[in-house]
PDB file of C-alpha atoms in Angstrom:
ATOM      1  CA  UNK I   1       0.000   0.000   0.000  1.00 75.00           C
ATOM      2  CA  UNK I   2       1.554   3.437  -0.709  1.00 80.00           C
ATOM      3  CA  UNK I   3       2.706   6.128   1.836  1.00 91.00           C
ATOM      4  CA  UNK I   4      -0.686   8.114   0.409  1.00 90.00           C
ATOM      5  CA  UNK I   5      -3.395   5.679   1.272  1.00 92.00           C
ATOM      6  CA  UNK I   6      -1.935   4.861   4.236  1.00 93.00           C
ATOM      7  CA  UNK I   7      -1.990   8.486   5.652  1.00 94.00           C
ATOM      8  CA  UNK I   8      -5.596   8.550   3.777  1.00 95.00           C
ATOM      9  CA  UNK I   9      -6.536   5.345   6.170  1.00 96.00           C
ATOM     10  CA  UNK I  10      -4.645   7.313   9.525  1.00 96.00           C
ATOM     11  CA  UNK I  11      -6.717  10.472   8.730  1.00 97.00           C
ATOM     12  CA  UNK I  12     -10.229   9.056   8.214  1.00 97.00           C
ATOM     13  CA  UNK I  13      -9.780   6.510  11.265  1.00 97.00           C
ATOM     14  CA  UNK I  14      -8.671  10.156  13.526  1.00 98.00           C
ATOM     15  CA  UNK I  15     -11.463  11.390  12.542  1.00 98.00           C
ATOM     16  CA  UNK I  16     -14.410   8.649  12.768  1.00 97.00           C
ATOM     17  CA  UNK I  17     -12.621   7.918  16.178  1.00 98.00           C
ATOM     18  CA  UNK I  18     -13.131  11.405  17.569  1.00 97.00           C
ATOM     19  CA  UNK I  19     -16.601  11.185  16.680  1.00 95.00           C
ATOM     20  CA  UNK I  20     -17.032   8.342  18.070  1.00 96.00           C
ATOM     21  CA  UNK I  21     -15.581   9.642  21.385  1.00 97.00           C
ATOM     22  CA  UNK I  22     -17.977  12.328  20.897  1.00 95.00           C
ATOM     23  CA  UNK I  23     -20.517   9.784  20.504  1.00 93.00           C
ATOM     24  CA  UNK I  24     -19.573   7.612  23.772  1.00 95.00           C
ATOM     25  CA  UNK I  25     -19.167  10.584  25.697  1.00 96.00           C
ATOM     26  CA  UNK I  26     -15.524   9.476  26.200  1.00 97.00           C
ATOM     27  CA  UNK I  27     -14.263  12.878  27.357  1.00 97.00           C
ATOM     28  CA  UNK I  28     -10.776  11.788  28.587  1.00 97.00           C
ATOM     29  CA  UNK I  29      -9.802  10.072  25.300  1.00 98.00           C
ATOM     30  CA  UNK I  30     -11.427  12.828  23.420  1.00 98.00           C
ATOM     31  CA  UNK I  31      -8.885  15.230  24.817  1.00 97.00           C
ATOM     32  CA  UNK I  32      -6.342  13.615  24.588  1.00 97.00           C
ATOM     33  CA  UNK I  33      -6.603  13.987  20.589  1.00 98.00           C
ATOM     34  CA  UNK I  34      -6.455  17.812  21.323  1.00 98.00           C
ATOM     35  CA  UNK I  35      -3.202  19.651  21.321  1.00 97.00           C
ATOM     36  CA  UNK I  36      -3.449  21.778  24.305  1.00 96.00           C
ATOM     37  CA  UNK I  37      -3.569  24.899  21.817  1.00 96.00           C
ATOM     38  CA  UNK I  38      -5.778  23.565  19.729  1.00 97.00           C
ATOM     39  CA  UNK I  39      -8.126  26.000  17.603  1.00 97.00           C
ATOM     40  CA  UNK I  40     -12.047  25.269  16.832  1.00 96.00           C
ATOM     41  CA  UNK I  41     -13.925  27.079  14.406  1.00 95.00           C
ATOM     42  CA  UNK I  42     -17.553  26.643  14.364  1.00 84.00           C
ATOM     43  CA  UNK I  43     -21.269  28.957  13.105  1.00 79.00           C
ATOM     44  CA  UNK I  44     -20.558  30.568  17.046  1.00 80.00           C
ATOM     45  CA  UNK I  45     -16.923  31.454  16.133  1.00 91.00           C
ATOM     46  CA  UNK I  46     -14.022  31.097  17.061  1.00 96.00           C
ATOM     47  CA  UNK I  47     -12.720  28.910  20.571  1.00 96.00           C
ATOM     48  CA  UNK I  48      -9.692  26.926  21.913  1.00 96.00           C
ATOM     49  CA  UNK I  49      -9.996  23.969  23.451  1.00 97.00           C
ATOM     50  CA  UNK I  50     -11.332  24.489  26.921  1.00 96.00           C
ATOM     51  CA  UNK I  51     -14.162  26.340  25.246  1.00 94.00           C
ATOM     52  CA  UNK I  52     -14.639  23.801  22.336  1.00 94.00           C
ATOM     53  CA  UNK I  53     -14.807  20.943  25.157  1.00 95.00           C
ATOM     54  CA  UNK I  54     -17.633  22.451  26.542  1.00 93.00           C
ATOM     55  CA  UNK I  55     -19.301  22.636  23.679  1.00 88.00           C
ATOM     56  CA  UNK I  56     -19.004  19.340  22.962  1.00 90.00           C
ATOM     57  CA  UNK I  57     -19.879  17.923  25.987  1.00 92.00           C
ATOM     58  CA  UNK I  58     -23.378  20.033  25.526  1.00 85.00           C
ATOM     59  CA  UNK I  59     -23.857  17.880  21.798  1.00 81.00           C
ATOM     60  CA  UNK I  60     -26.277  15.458  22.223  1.00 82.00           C
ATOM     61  CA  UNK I  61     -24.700  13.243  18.724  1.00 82.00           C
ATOM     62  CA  UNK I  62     -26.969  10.619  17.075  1.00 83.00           C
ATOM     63  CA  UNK I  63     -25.804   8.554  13.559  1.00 87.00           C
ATOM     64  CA  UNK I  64     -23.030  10.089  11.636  1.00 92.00           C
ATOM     65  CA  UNK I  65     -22.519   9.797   8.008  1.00 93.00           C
ATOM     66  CA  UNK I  66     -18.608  10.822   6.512  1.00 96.00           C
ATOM     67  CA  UNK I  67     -18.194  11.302   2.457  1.00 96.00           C
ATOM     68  CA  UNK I  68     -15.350  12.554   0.044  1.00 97.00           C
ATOM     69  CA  UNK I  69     -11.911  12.383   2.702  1.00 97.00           C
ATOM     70  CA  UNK I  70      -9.591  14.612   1.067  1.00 97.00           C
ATOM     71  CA  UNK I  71      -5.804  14.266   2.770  1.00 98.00           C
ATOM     72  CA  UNK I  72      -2.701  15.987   2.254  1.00 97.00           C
ATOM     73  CA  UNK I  73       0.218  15.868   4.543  1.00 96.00           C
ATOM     74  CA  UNK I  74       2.449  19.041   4.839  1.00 95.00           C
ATOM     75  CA  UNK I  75       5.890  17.844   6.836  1.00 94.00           C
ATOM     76  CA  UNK I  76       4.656  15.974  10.389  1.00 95.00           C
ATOM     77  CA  UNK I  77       1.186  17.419   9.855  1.00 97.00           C
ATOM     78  CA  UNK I  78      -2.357  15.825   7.771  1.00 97.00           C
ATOM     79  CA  UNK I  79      -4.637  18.501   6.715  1.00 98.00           C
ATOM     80  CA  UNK I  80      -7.866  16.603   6.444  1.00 98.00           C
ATOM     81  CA  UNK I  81     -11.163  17.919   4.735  1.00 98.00           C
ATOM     82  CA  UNK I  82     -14.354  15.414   4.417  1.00 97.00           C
ATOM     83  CA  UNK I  83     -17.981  16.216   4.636  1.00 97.00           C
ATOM     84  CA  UNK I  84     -20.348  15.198   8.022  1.00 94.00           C
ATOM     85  CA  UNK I  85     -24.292  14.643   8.482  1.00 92.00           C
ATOM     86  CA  UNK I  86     -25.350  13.915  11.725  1.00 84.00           C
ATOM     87  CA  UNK I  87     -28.024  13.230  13.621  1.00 74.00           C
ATOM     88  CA  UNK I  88     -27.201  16.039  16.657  1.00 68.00           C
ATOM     89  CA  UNK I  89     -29.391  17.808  19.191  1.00 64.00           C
ATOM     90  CA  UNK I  90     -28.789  20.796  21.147  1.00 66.00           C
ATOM     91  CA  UNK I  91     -30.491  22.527  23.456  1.00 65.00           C
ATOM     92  CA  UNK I  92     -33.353  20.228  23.072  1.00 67.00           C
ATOM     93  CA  UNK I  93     -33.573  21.609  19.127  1.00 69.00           C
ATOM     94  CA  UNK I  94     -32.503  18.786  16.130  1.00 65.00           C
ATOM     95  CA  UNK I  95     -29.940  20.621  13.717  1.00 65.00           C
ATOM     96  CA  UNK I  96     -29.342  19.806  10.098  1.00 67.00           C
ATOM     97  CA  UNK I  97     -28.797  16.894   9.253  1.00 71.00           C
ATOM     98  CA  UNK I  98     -27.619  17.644   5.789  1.00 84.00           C
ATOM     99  CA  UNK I  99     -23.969  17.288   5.188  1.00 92.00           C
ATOM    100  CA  UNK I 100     -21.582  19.771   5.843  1.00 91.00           C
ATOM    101  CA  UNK I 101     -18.088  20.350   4.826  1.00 95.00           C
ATOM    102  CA  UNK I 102     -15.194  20.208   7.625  1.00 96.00           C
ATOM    103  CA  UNK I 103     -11.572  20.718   7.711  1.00 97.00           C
ATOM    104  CA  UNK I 104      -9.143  19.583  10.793  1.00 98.00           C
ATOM    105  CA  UNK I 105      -5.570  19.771  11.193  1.00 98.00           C
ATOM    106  CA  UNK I 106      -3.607  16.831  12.892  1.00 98.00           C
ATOM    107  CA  UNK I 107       0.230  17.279  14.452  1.00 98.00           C
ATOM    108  CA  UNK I 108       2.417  14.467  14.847  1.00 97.00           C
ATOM    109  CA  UNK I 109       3.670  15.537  18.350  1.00 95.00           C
ATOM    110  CA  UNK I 110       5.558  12.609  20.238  1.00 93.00           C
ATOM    111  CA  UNK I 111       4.718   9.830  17.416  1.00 94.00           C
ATOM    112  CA  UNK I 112       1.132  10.623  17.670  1.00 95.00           C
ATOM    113  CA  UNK I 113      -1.435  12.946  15.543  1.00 97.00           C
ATOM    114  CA  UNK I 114      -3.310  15.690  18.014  1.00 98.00           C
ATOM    115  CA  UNK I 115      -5.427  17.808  16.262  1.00 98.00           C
ATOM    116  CA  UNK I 116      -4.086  21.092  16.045  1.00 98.00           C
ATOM    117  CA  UNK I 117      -7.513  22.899  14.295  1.00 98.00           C
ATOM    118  CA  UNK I 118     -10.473  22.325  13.383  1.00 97.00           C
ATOM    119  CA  UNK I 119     -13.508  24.045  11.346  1.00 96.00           C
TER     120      UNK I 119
END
């Protein structure tokens, strides 16, 4: 397998395995896929990762759906882009469940990928 699908297979698993986290409610392992400075864009704006942990921990995250990974890997970082439907509730409202495109950033910091930023 080449050095391209490989990273492809590394990048997709990161991120179905942070959703799943999400998911489980696995808050611990969640964070620890976080760089400390990590960045978090979202429709609210802006946060780091304090602020983007809270957040999460309010998401109430049904079925998921991924489609169309796109992976590139500059140096020791994976810039990742793929498009997300879910099933998620907040505030007792249900939000779109169409897909929507996001882009994260993973760091290879002490032989493993932390995300770095996400939008």
């Amino acid at each position: 397998m080449s050095d391209q699908k490989n990273i492809e297979i590394e990048a997709e698993e990161l991120e179905r395995l942070s959703v799943q986290l999400i998911q489980d409610k696995n808050w611990g392992a969640l964070e620890k896929m976080l760089a400390p400075s990590c960045q978090f864009v979202s429709a609210q704006g802006a946060c780091d990762k304090e602020s983007a942990m809270r957040l999460m921990k309010e998401m109430h995250l049904g079925p998921v759906k991924f489609k169309d990974f796109k992976v590139t890997q500059a140096e020791d970082n994976l810039i990742v882009s793929f498009w997300i439907a879910a099933l998620e509730y907040r505030d007792g409202k249900e939000l779109s469940p169409d897909y929507s495109p996001r882009l994260s950033v993973w760091k290879k910091i002490d032989g493993q990928y932390l995300c770095i930023a996400y939008a």
